[in-house]
PDB file of C-alpha atoms in Angstrom:
ATOM      1  CA  UNK I   1      -2.463 -92.987  71.061  1.00 36.00           C
ATOM      2  CA  UNK I   2      -0.148 -95.702  71.884  1.00 39.00           C
ATOM      3  CA  UNK I   3       3.228 -96.232  69.960  1.00 41.00           C
ATOM      4  CA  UNK I   4       2.933 -99.802  67.911  1.00 41.00           C
ATOM      5  CA  UNK I   5       4.978-101.429  65.364  1.00 40.00           C
ATOM      6  CA  UNK I   6       4.002-102.089  62.056  1.00 42.00           C
ATOM      7  CA  UNK I   7       5.067-105.573  62.697  1.00 47.00           C
ATOM      8  CA  UNK I   8       4.295-107.735  65.179  1.00 54.00           C
ATOM      9  CA  UNK I   9       7.698-108.164  67.270  1.00 64.00           C
ATOM     10  CA  UNK I  10       8.383-108.540  71.204  1.00 74.00           C
ATOM     11  CA  UNK I  11      10.907-106.574  73.602  1.00 70.00           C
ATOM     12  CA  UNK I  12      12.888-109.822  73.436  1.00 79.00           C
ATOM     13  CA  UNK I  13      13.213-109.471  69.439  1.00 83.00           C
ATOM     14  CA  UNK I  14      13.977-105.885  69.133  1.00 84.00           C
ATOM     15  CA  UNK I  15      16.628-106.301  72.255  1.00 85.00           C
ATOM     16  CA  UNK I  16      18.288-109.104  70.208  1.00 89.00           C
ATOM     17  CA  UNK I  17      18.144-107.177  67.166  1.00 91.00           C
ATOM     18  CA  UNK I  18      19.759-104.381  69.287  1.00 93.00           C
ATOM     19  CA  UNK I  19      22.404-106.173  70.455  1.00 93.00           C
ATOM     20  CA  UNK I  20      23.464-107.696  67.675  1.00 95.00           C
ATOM     21  CA  UNK I  21      23.871-104.529  65.619  1.00 96.00           C
ATOM     22  CA  UNK I  22      26.363-103.469  68.686  1.00 97.00           C
ATOM     23  CA  UNK I  23      28.174-106.822  68.315  1.00 96.00           C
ATOM     24  CA  UNK I  24      28.321-106.027  64.311  1.00 97.00           C
ATOM     25  CA  UNK I  25      29.572-102.688  64.556  1.00 97.00           C
ATOM     26  CA  UNK I  26      31.453-102.992  67.881  1.00 97.00           C
ATOM     27  CA  UNK I  27      32.705-106.754  68.205  1.00 96.00           C
ATOM     28  CA  UNK I  28      35.966-106.189  70.867  1.00 93.00           C
ATOM     29  CA  UNK I  29      33.907-103.345  72.674  1.00 97.00           C
ATOM     30  CA  UNK I  30      32.376-104.243  75.894  1.00 95.00           C
ATOM     31  CA  UNK I  31      28.415-103.015  76.283  1.00 95.00           C
ATOM     32  CA  UNK I  32      28.632-100.666  79.528  1.00 93.00           C
ATOM     33  CA  UNK I  33      25.755-100.892  82.205  1.00 87.00           C
ATOM     34  CA  UNK I  34      24.305 -97.757  81.230  1.00 86.00           C
ATOM     35  CA  UNK I  35      23.650 -98.856  77.668  1.00 91.00           C
ATOM     36  CA  UNK I  36      22.199-102.561  78.509  1.00 87.00           C
ATOM     37  CA  UNK I  37      20.086-100.870  81.021  1.00 80.00           C
ATOM     38  CA  UNK I  38      18.347 -98.887  78.459  1.00 78.00           C
ATOM     39  CA  UNK I  39      17.765-102.297  76.116  1.00 77.00           C
ATOM     40  CA  UNK I  40      14.584-104.084  76.386  1.00 55.00           C
ATOM     41  CA  UNK I  41      14.523-107.197  78.758  1.00 52.00           C
ATOM     42  CA  UNK I  42      11.048-108.322  79.023  1.00 50.00           C
ATOM     43  CA  UNK I  43       9.457-110.554  76.313  1.00 47.00           C
ATOM     44  CA  UNK I  44       6.459-108.385  76.206  1.00 52.00           C
ATOM     45  CA  UNK I  45       7.021-105.220  74.792  1.00 56.00           C
ATOM     46  CA  UNK I  46       5.898-101.994  77.322  1.00 52.00           C
ATOM     47  CA  UNK I  47       3.466 -99.700  76.174  1.00 60.00           C
ATOM     48  CA  UNK I  48       5.101 -95.742  75.577  1.00 68.00           C
ATOM     49  CA  UNK I  49       2.320 -93.999  77.282  1.00 68.00           C
ATOM     50  CA  UNK I  50       2.060 -91.113  79.582  1.00 63.00           C
ATOM     51  CA  UNK I  51       2.094 -93.202  82.548  1.00 67.00           C
ATOM     52  CA  UNK I  52       6.014 -93.528  82.747  1.00 70.00           C
ATOM     53  CA  UNK I  53       7.157 -90.457  85.182  1.00 73.00           C
ATOM     54  CA  UNK I  54       9.749 -88.589  83.651  1.00 78.00           C
ATOM     55  CA  UNK I  55      12.061 -86.497  86.260  1.00 67.00           C
ATOM     56  CA  UNK I  56      13.807 -83.415  85.293  1.00 56.00           C
ATOM     57  CA  UNK I  57      16.045 -82.649  88.025  1.00 52.00           C
ATOM     58  CA  UNK I  58      17.474 -79.234  87.841  1.00 47.00           C
ATOM     59  CA  UNK I  59      20.833 -80.171  89.751  1.00 43.00           C
ATOM     60  CA  UNK I  60      21.138 -83.475  88.209  1.00 42.00           C
ATOM     61  CA  UNK I  61      20.438 -80.839  84.872  1.00 47.00           C
ATOM     62  CA  UNK I  62      23.427 -78.263  85.910  1.00 44.00           C
ATOM     63  CA  UNK I  63      25.918 -81.038  86.243  1.00 40.00           C
ATOM     64  CA  UNK I  64      26.196 -83.982  83.990  1.00 37.00           C
ATOM     65  CA  UNK I  65      23.767 -83.408  80.839  1.00 37.00           C
ATOM     66  CA  UNK I  66      20.426 -81.686  80.635  1.00 32.00           C
ATOM     67  CA  UNK I  67      21.065 -77.895  81.150  1.00 35.00           C
ATOM     68  CA  UNK I  68      23.397 -76.529  79.191  1.00 38.00           C
ATOM     69  CA  UNK I  69      26.502 -77.090  81.672  1.00 36.00           C
ATOM     70  CA  UNK I  70      28.403 -79.212  80.346  1.00 40.00           C
ATOM     71  CA  UNK I  71      26.634 -80.405  77.093  1.00 39.00           C
ATOM     72  CA  UNK I  72      26.028 -77.098  75.600  1.00 43.00           C
ATOM     73  CA  UNK I  73      29.419 -76.018  77.025  1.00 45.00           C
ATOM     74  CA  UNK I  74      29.673 -72.170  75.607  1.00 45.00           C
ATOM     75  CA  UNK I  75      26.043 -71.141  76.712  1.00 47.00           C
ATOM     76  CA  UNK I  76      24.175 -70.176  79.580  1.00 45.00           C
ATOM     77  CA  UNK I  77      21.014 -71.438  81.150  1.00 45.00           C
ATOM     78  CA  UNK I  78      18.702 -68.118  83.261  1.00 40.00           C
ATOM     79  CA  UNK I  79      18.400 -71.245  86.040  1.00 41.00           C
ATOM     80  CA  UNK I  80      22.432 -71.606  86.706  1.00 45.00           C
ATOM     81  CA  UNK I  81      23.319 -68.459  89.206  1.00 42.00           C
ATOM     82  CA  UNK I  82      20.762 -69.936  91.675  1.00 44.00           C
ATOM     83  CA  UNK I  83      23.345 -73.197  92.419  1.00 45.00           C
ATOM     84  CA  UNK I  84      26.151 -71.020  94.328  1.00 39.00           C
ATOM     85  CA  UNK I  85      25.085 -72.586  97.562  1.00 44.00           C
ATOM     86  CA  UNK I  86      25.312 -76.192  96.628  1.00 55.00           C
ATOM     87  CA  UNK I  87      26.876 -78.807  98.842  1.00 77.00           C
ATOM     88  CA  UNK I  88      27.421 -81.549  95.737  1.00 83.00           C
ATOM     89  CA  UNK I  89      30.700 -81.131  93.788  1.00 89.00           C
ATOM     90  CA  UNK I  90      29.107 -80.242  90.648  1.00 87.00           C
ATOM     91  CA  UNK I  91      32.686 -79.324  88.577  1.00 93.00           C
ATOM     92  CA  UNK I  92      36.351 -79.658  89.776  1.00 95.00           C
ATOM     93  CA  UNK I  93      39.954 -79.004  88.658  1.00 96.00           C
ATOM     94  CA  UNK I  94      41.760 -81.753  87.194  1.00 97.00           C
ATOM     95  CA  UNK I  95      44.808 -81.477  90.007  1.00 96.00           C
ATOM     96  CA  UNK I  96      42.223 -82.778  92.333  1.00 96.00           C
ATOM     97  CA  UNK I  97      42.142 -86.016  90.682  1.00 97.00           C
ATOM     98  CA  UNK I  98      44.353 -87.905  93.211  1.00 96.00           C
ATOM     99  CA  UNK I  99      44.141 -90.684  95.865  1.00 96.00           C
ATOM    100  CA  UNK I 100      42.448 -89.511  98.924  1.00 96.00           C
ATOM    101  CA  UNK I 101      40.758 -86.769  97.357  1.00 97.00           C
ATOM    102  CA  UNK I 102      37.002 -86.118  98.256  1.00 96.00           C
ATOM    103  CA  UNK I 103      33.714 -85.071  96.823  1.00 95.00           C
ATOM    104  CA  UNK I 104      30.307 -84.878  97.576  1.00 93.00           C
ATOM    105  CA  UNK I 105      28.635 -86.827  94.581  1.00 91.00           C
ATOM    106  CA  UNK I 106      25.379 -88.526  94.052  1.00 84.00           C
ATOM    107  CA  UNK I 107      25.388 -91.176  91.122  1.00 81.00           C
ATOM    108  CA  UNK I 108      21.326 -92.149  91.386  1.00 67.00           C
ATOM    109  CA  UNK I 109      20.201 -93.423  87.702  1.00 65.00           C
ATOM    110  CA  UNK I 110      17.855 -90.756  86.280  1.00 58.00           C
ATOM    111  CA  UNK I 111      15.770 -91.710  83.715  1.00 53.00           C
ATOM    112  CA  UNK I 112      14.302 -94.936  85.182  1.00 50.00           C
ATOM    113  CA  UNK I 113      12.025 -97.072  82.981  1.00 55.00           C
ATOM    114  CA  UNK I 114      13.340 -95.940  79.427  1.00 73.00           C
ATOM    115  CA  UNK I 115      14.128 -98.161  76.759  1.00 86.00           C
ATOM    116  CA  UNK I 116      15.603 -98.174  73.504  1.00 91.00           C
ATOM    117  CA  UNK I 117      13.520 -98.116  70.243  1.00 91.00           C
ATOM    118  CA  UNK I 118      14.609 -99.739  67.042  1.00 93.00           C
ATOM    119  CA  UNK I 119      15.884 -97.297  64.684  1.00 95.00           C
ATOM    120  CA  UNK I 120      12.744 -97.065  62.321  1.00 94.00           C
ATOM    121  CA  UNK I 121      10.235 -97.071  65.069  1.00 93.00           C
ATOM    122  CA  UNK I 122      12.078 -94.208  66.482  1.00 94.00           C
ATOM    123  CA  UNK I 123      12.812 -92.275  63.056  1.00 95.00           C
ATOM    124  CA  UNK I 124       9.046 -92.788  62.148  1.00 93.00           C
ATOM    125  CA  UNK I 125       7.802 -90.574  65.400  1.00 93.00           C
ATOM    126  CA  UNK I 126       7.953 -86.825  65.547  1.00 92.00           C
ATOM    127  CA  UNK I 127      10.951 -85.592  67.333  1.00 95.00           C
ATOM    128  CA  UNK I 128      10.592 -81.718  67.143  1.00 95.00           C
ATOM    129  CA  UNK I 129       8.449 -78.852  68.992  1.00 95.00           C
ATOM    130  CA  UNK I 130       7.274 -77.775  65.519  1.00 95.00           C
ATOM    131  CA  UNK I 131       5.354 -81.167  65.832  1.00 93.00           C
ATOM    132  CA  UNK I 132       5.277 -81.377  69.912  1.00 95.00           C
ATOM    133  CA  UNK I 133       1.427 -81.383  70.158  1.00 94.00           C
ATOM    134  CA  UNK I 134       1.308 -84.439  67.681  1.00 93.00           C
ATOM    135  CA  UNK I 135       3.940 -86.025  69.932  1.00 92.00           C
ATOM    136  CA  UNK I 136       1.606 -85.434  73.421  1.00 94.00           C
ATOM    137  CA  UNK I 137      -1.023 -86.800  71.458  1.00 92.00           C
ATOM    138  CA  UNK I 138       0.861 -89.744  70.263  1.00 90.00           C
ATOM    139  CA  UNK I 139       2.161 -91.002  73.575  1.00 90.00           C
ATOM    140  CA  UNK I 140      -1.147 -90.139  76.045  1.00 91.00           C
ATOM    141  CA  UNK I 141       0.425 -87.021  76.972  1.00 93.00           C
ATOM    142  CA  UNK I 142      -1.671 -84.200  78.784  1.00 93.00           C
ATOM    143  CA  UNK I 143      -0.597 -81.044  77.526  1.00 94.00           C
ATOM    144  CA  UNK I 144       0.340 -78.588  80.860  1.00 91.00           C
ATOM    145  CA  UNK I 145       1.760 -82.193  82.715  1.00 92.00           C
ATOM    146  CA  UNK I 146       5.121 -82.429  83.877  1.00 89.00           C
ATOM    147  CA  UNK I 147       5.883 -85.033  81.299  1.00 90.00           C
ATOM    148  CA  UNK I 148       4.671 -83.040  78.484  1.00 93.00           C
ATOM    149  CA  UNK I 149       7.239 -79.756  80.279  1.00 92.00           C
ATOM    150  CA  UNK I 150       9.896 -82.462  80.400  1.00 90.00           C
ATOM    151  CA  UNK I 151       9.417 -83.516  77.122  1.00 92.00           C
ATOM    152  CA  UNK I 152       9.780 -80.328  75.546  1.00 93.00           C
ATOM    153  CA  UNK I 153      13.145 -79.220  77.486  1.00 91.00           C
ATOM    154  CA  UNK I 154      14.502 -82.222  76.103  1.00 91.00           C
ATOM    155  CA  UNK I 155      13.334 -81.357  72.540  1.00 95.00           C
ATOM    156  CA  UNK I 156      14.545 -77.563  73.182  1.00 92.00           C
ATOM    157  CA  UNK I 157      18.097 -78.925  74.856  1.00 90.00           C
ATOM    158  CA  UNK I 158      18.325 -81.031  71.306  1.00 93.00           C
ATOM    159  CA  UNK I 159      17.038 -77.985  69.276  1.00 95.00           C
ATOM    160  CA  UNK I 160      19.627 -75.627  70.376  1.00 91.00           C
ATOM    161  CA  UNK I 161      22.662 -74.487  68.038  1.00 91.00           C
ATOM    162  CA  UNK I 162      26.008 -76.209  68.594  1.00 88.00           C
ATOM    163  CA  UNK I 163      28.579 -74.243  71.074  1.00 83.00           C
ATOM    164  CA  UNK I 164      31.640 -72.499  69.207  1.00 81.00           C
ATOM    165  CA  UNK I 165      33.895 -75.540  68.563  1.00 83.00           C
ATOM    166  CA  UNK I 166      31.332 -78.029  69.446  1.00 88.00           C
ATOM    167  CA  UNK I 167      29.792 -80.856  66.902  1.00 93.00           C
ATOM    168  CA  UNK I 168      26.301 -81.979  68.458  1.00 94.00           C
ATOM    169  CA  UNK I 169      23.546 -84.544  67.897  1.00 96.00           C
ATOM    170  CA  UNK I 170      20.572 -86.068  69.793  1.00 96.00           C
ATOM    171  CA  UNK I 171      20.553 -89.823  68.717  1.00 97.00           C
ATOM    172  CA  UNK I 172      17.050 -91.472  69.261  1.00 96.00           C
ATOM    173  CA  UNK I 173      18.238 -95.208  68.674  1.00 96.00           C
ATOM    174  CA  UNK I 174      21.539 -97.123  70.209  1.00 96.00           C
ATOM    175  CA  UNK I 175      22.243 -97.345  66.337  1.00 97.00           C
ATOM    176  CA  UNK I 176      22.298 -93.774  65.604  1.00 97.00           C
ATOM    177  CA  UNK I 177      24.377 -93.264  68.526  1.00 98.00           C
ATOM    178  CA  UNK I 178      27.129 -95.773  67.697  1.00 98.00           C
ATOM    179  CA  UNK I 179      26.692 -94.427  63.907  1.00 98.00           C
ATOM    180  CA  UNK I 180      27.631 -91.011  65.381  1.00 98.00           C
ATOM    181  CA  UNK I 181      29.937 -91.494  67.971  1.00 98.00           C
ATOM    182  CA  UNK I 182      32.051 -94.078  65.827  1.00 98.00           C
ATOM    183  CA  UNK I 183      32.276 -91.084  62.930  1.00 97.00           C
ATOM    184  CA  UNK I 184      33.526 -88.769  64.854  1.00 97.00           C
ATOM    185  CA  UNK I 185      35.846 -90.602  66.553  1.00 97.00           C
ATOM    186  CA  UNK I 186      36.859 -92.240  62.867  1.00 96.00           C
ATOM    187  CA  UNK I 187      37.305 -95.687  64.180  1.00 97.00           C
ATOM    188  CA  UNK I 188      34.832 -98.781  65.436  1.00 97.00           C
ATOM    189  CA  UNK I 189      38.141 -99.557  67.845  1.00 97.00           C
ATOM    190  CA  UNK I 190      36.427 -97.986  70.608  1.00 98.00           C
ATOM    191  CA  UNK I 191      35.622 -98.042  74.469  1.00 97.00           C
ATOM    192  CA  UNK I 192      32.464 -97.259  76.078  1.00 98.00           C
ATOM    193  CA  UNK I 193      32.622 -95.924  79.398  1.00 97.00           C
ATOM    194  CA  UNK I 194      30.088 -95.163  82.092  1.00 95.00           C
ATOM    195  CA  UNK I 195      29.792 -94.941  85.867  1.00 94.00           C
ATOM    196  CA  UNK I 196      28.780 -97.892  87.551  1.00 92.00           C
ATOM    197  CA  UNK I 197      27.564 -97.873  91.131  1.00 86.00           C
ATOM    198  CA  UNK I 198      27.593-100.658  93.205  1.00 80.00           C
ATOM    199  CA  UNK I 199      24.027-101.161  93.708  1.00 66.00           C
ATOM    200  CA  UNK I 200      22.492-101.951  97.163  1.00 61.00           C
ATOM    201  CA  UNK I 201      18.507-100.893  96.720  1.00 52.00           C
ATOM    202  CA  UNK I 202      16.790-103.085  94.399  1.00 45.00           C
ATOM    203  CA  UNK I 203      13.035-102.949  95.550  1.00 43.00           C
ATOM    204  CA  UNK I 204      12.761 -99.183  96.231  1.00 46.00           C
ATOM    205  CA  UNK I 205      13.303 -96.184  93.763  1.00 49.00           C
ATOM    206  CA  UNK I 206      16.479 -94.437  94.547  1.00 53.00           C
ATOM    207  CA  UNK I 207      16.564 -91.054  96.691  1.00 62.00           C
ATOM    208  CA  UNK I 208      19.543 -88.616  95.844  1.00 67.00           C
ATOM    209  CA  UNK I 209      21.483 -88.740  98.036  1.00 79.00           C
ATOM    210  CA  UNK I 210      24.878 -86.454  98.216  1.00 84.00           C
ATOM    211  CA  UNK I 211      27.570 -88.681 100.220  1.00 90.00           C
ATOM    212  CA  UNK I 212      31.523 -88.144 100.765  1.00 93.00           C
ATOM    213  CA  UNK I 213      33.455 -90.175  98.237  1.00 96.00           C
ATOM    214  CA  UNK I 214      36.922 -90.655  98.378  1.00 97.00           C
ATOM    215  CA  UNK I 215      39.275 -91.488  95.647  1.00 97.00           C
ATOM    216  CA  UNK I 216      40.664 -94.943  96.854  1.00 96.00           C
ATOM    217  CA  UNK I 217      43.781 -95.784  94.326  1.00 90.00           C
ATOM    218  CA  UNK I 218      45.328 -95.212  90.927  1.00 92.00           C
ATOM    219  CA  UNK I 219      43.220 -93.431  88.246  1.00 96.00           C
ATOM    220  CA  UNK I 220      43.596 -94.674  84.992  1.00 97.00           C
ATOM    221  CA  UNK I 221      43.684 -92.146  81.993  1.00 97.00           C
ATOM    222  CA  UNK I 222      42.827 -92.892  78.669  1.00 97.00           C
ATOM    223  CA  UNK I 223      45.599 -92.102  75.930  1.00 95.00           C
ATOM    224  CA  UNK I 224      43.406 -90.431  73.643  1.00 95.00           C
ATOM    225  CA  UNK I 225      42.216 -87.030  74.174  1.00 95.00           C
ATOM    226  CA  UNK I 226      39.406 -87.382  71.393  1.00 96.00           C
ATOM    227  CA  UNK I 227      35.991 -88.196  73.171  1.00 97.00           C
ATOM    228  CA  UNK I 228      31.902 -88.300  72.026  1.00 97.00           C
ATOM    229  CA  UNK I 229      30.005 -87.537  75.426  1.00 96.00           C
ATOM    230  CA  UNK I 230      26.704 -89.030  75.517  1.00 95.00           C
ATOM    231  CA  UNK I 231      24.160 -88.238  78.048  1.00 90.00           C
ATOM    232  CA  UNK I 232      20.916 -89.506  78.970  1.00 88.00           C
ATOM    233  CA  UNK I 233      17.837 -87.419  78.863  1.00 88.00           C
ATOM    234  CA  UNK I 234      14.185 -87.944  80.045  1.00 87.00           C
ATOM    235  CA  UNK I 235      12.214 -88.778  77.372  1.00 91.00           C
ATOM    236  CA  UNK I 236       9.276 -91.462  76.765  1.00 90.00           C
ATOM    237  CA  UNK I 237      12.075 -93.478  75.392  1.00 91.00           C
ATOM    238  CA  UNK I 238      16.274 -93.443  75.472  1.00 91.00           C
ATOM    239  CA  UNK I 239      17.724 -90.140  73.444  1.00 93.00           C
ATOM    240  CA  UNK I 240      21.361 -89.613  74.313  1.00 94.00           C
ATOM    241  CA  UNK I 241      22.673 -86.069  74.019  1.00 94.00           C
ATOM    242  CA  UNK I 242      25.784 -86.825  72.164  1.00 96.00           C
ATOM    243  CA  UNK I 243      28.533 -84.293  71.420  1.00 94.00           C
ATOM    244  CA  UNK I 244      32.284 -83.745  70.844  1.00 93.00           C
ATOM    245  CA  UNK I 245      34.251 -80.494  71.417  1.00 87.00           C
ATOM    246  CA  UNK I 246      37.741 -79.824  69.187  1.00 83.00           C
ATOM    247  CA  UNK I 247      39.631 -78.292  72.205  1.00 86.00           C
ATOM    248  CA  UNK I 248      40.296 -81.971  73.906  1.00 91.00           C
ATOM    249  CA  UNK I 249      38.675 -84.192  76.495  1.00 95.00           C
ATOM    250  CA  UNK I 250      40.674 -86.117  79.066  1.00 97.00           C
ATOM    251  CA  UNK I 251      38.788 -89.225  80.376  1.00 98.00           C
ATOM    252  CA  UNK I 252      39.568 -90.693  83.771  1.00 98.00           C
ATOM    253  CA  UNK I 253      38.264 -94.166  85.557  1.00 97.00           C
ATOM    254  CA  UNK I 254      38.228 -93.461  88.926  1.00 98.00           C
ATOM    255  CA  UNK I 255      37.685 -95.797  91.752  1.00 97.00           C
ATOM    256  CA  UNK I 256      35.599 -94.379  94.834  1.00 97.00           C
ATOM    257  CA  UNK I 257      34.395 -95.238  97.974  1.00 96.00           C
ATOM    258  CA  UNK I 258      31.930 -93.607 100.837  1.00 94.00           C
ATOM    259  CA  UNK I 259      33.601 -94.344 103.883  1.00 89.00           C
ATOM    260  CA  UNK I 260      30.658 -94.537 106.145  1.00 85.00           C
ATOM    261  CA  UNK I 261      28.771 -96.936 104.225  1.00 88.00           C
ATOM    262  CA  UNK I 262      31.384 -98.700 102.210  1.00 90.00           C
ATOM    263  CA  UNK I 263      29.736 -97.531  99.167  1.00 91.00           C
ATOM    264  CA  UNK I 264      32.101 -98.365  95.935  1.00 93.00           C
ATOM    265  CA  UNK I 265      31.674 -96.563  92.259  1.00 94.00           C
ATOM    266  CA  UNK I 266      33.573 -97.098  89.256  1.00 95.00           C
ATOM    267  CA  UNK I 267      33.259 -93.137  88.084  1.00 96.00           C
ATOM    268  CA  UNK I 268      34.200 -92.038  84.863  1.00 97.00           C
ATOM    269  CA  UNK I 269      35.420 -88.155  84.951  1.00 97.00           C
ATOM    270  CA  UNK I 270      35.591 -85.901  82.220  1.00 96.00           C
ATOM    271  CA  UNK I 271      37.871 -83.313  82.078  1.00 96.00           C
ATOM    272  CA  UNK I 272      37.112 -80.266  79.075  1.00 94.00           C
ATOM    273  CA  UNK I 273      40.802 -79.134  78.183  1.00 94.00           C
ATOM    274  CA  UNK I 274      39.543 -75.538  76.233  1.00 92.00           C
ATOM    275  CA  UNK I 275      36.878 -73.416  78.115  1.00 90.00           C
ATOM    276  CA  UNK I 276      38.176 -70.444  76.305  1.00 89.00           C
ATOM    277  CA  UNK I 277      34.705 -70.206  74.133  1.00 85.00           C
ATOM    278  CA  UNK I 278      32.559 -70.980  76.960  1.00 85.00           C
ATOM    279  CA  UNK I 279      30.570 -68.494  78.523  1.00 84.00           C
ATOM    280  CA  UNK I 280      31.950 -66.513  81.260  1.00 88.00           C
ATOM    281  CA  UNK I 281      28.749 -66.788  83.323  1.00 86.00           C
ATOM    282  CA  UNK I 282      29.394 -70.455  82.905  1.00 86.00           C
ATOM    283  CA  UNK I 283      28.183 -71.975  86.275  1.00 85.00           C
ATOM    284  CA  UNK I 284      31.606 -74.076  86.564  1.00 88.00           C
ATOM    285  CA  UNK I 285      33.855 -70.523  86.615  1.00 91.00           C
ATOM    286  CA  UNK I 286      31.273 -69.435  89.135  1.00 87.00           C
ATOM    287  CA  UNK I 287      31.323 -72.340  91.507  1.00 88.00           C
ATOM    288  CA  UNK I 288      35.587 -72.752  90.656  1.00 92.00           C
ATOM    289  CA  UNK I 289      36.277 -68.891  90.998  1.00 93.00           C
ATOM    290  CA  UNK I 290      38.580 -69.389  87.712  1.00 95.00           C
ATOM    291  CA  UNK I 291      38.207 -67.506  84.540  1.00 94.00           C
ATOM    292  CA  UNK I 292      37.317 -69.246  80.901  1.00 92.00           C
ATOM    293  CA  UNK I 293      40.421 -71.122  79.613  1.00 91.00           C
ATOM    294  CA  UNK I 294      42.217 -70.774  82.537  1.00 90.00           C
ATOM    295  CA  UNK I 295      42.073 -74.460  83.716  1.00 93.00           C
ATOM    296  CA  UNK I 296      40.344 -77.457  82.354  1.00 94.00           C
ATOM    297  CA  UNK I 297      36.974 -78.303  83.806  1.00 94.00           C
ATOM    298  CA  UNK I 298      35.885 -81.673  84.714  1.00 95.00           C
ATOM    299  CA  UNK I 299      33.018 -83.512  86.462  1.00 94.00           C
ATOM    300  CA  UNK I 300      31.876 -86.868  86.532  1.00 94.00           C
ATOM    301  CA  UNK I 301      29.167 -89.137  84.655  1.00 92.00           C
ATOM    302  CA  UNK I 302      26.344 -90.032  86.262  1.00 87.00           C
ATOM    303  CA  UNK I 303      25.482 -93.754  85.334  1.00 86.00           C
ATOM    304  CA  UNK I 304      23.221 -93.377  82.653  1.00 84.00           C
ATOM    305  CA  UNK I 305      25.561 -91.615  80.321  1.00 91.00           C
ATOM    306  CA  UNK I 306      28.437 -92.852  78.275  1.00 95.00           C
ATOM    307  CA  UNK I 307      31.612 -91.168  77.152  1.00 97.00           C
ATOM    308  CA  UNK I 308      33.031 -92.826  74.064  1.00 98.00           C
ATOM    309  CA  UNK I 309      37.253 -92.821  73.050  1.00 98.00           C
ATOM    310  CA  UNK I 310      39.283 -94.420  70.662  1.00 97.00           C
ATOM    311  CA  UNK I 311      40.704 -97.946  71.950  1.00 92.00           C
ATOM    312  CA  UNK I 312      44.509 -97.369  71.714  1.00 83.00           C
TER     313      UNK I 312
END
């Protein structure tokens, strides 16, 4: 069964409506590319079916949003211990954020082809493990398929209880993400930031290639330590795992370049200031050889994740 709207609307109509909602709630806020990419842009509304290929990459999950680190900050996933030999810089310390510092990174967009649904349409679709068989049927996804497992993982992540000191919410529409983030920051005067990498591939699907990036210039630190992080999740339509912590979060804009091929990125680094409530088995502590609460733990955002901060 394919999801359809009860009224006749085109993708262009929905795109304009979502942009209008953004402008009405955030008149002074630039919409980042991470959100623009998830808006409908074609005049014909695409079908939501199992033909979409969802990707659940375990390394990406550990790095920036689909497994427990960092968005379920106090919890531990069983697969974490297998990453001790990974060459990618998954986590780093705040004192490594300075011009000339190098890190092994990739910023490949992971939720390719996914788009926002209007809030009314999204709220009419079941989003729970209890009704998972109905969800699969609605999207014409075969039980036991890769897509079914990816969707199940996303719903499971959203249904897990929040960690100590954390507030979380899975936004299934752009409108609900705006409302949650602004309510937690206590203002609609915000900046919404995402990592933006120079695009060099246009016709082929990008492969995950880890490259050595160098910080090329001065960093810009956001003045407030209040932040809401929203991580793009793999699903049949755009779902963002949003969370905020009471321990404080420092956010940096970081200019990067790959010396070998000149690839540039305007990256967003996030540093969690209080890790005292995190599991001592968290992957970050294993990789950085530190203990909970000793130092802020930092990571970069992937290109389909965003952070909301007050505009001060």
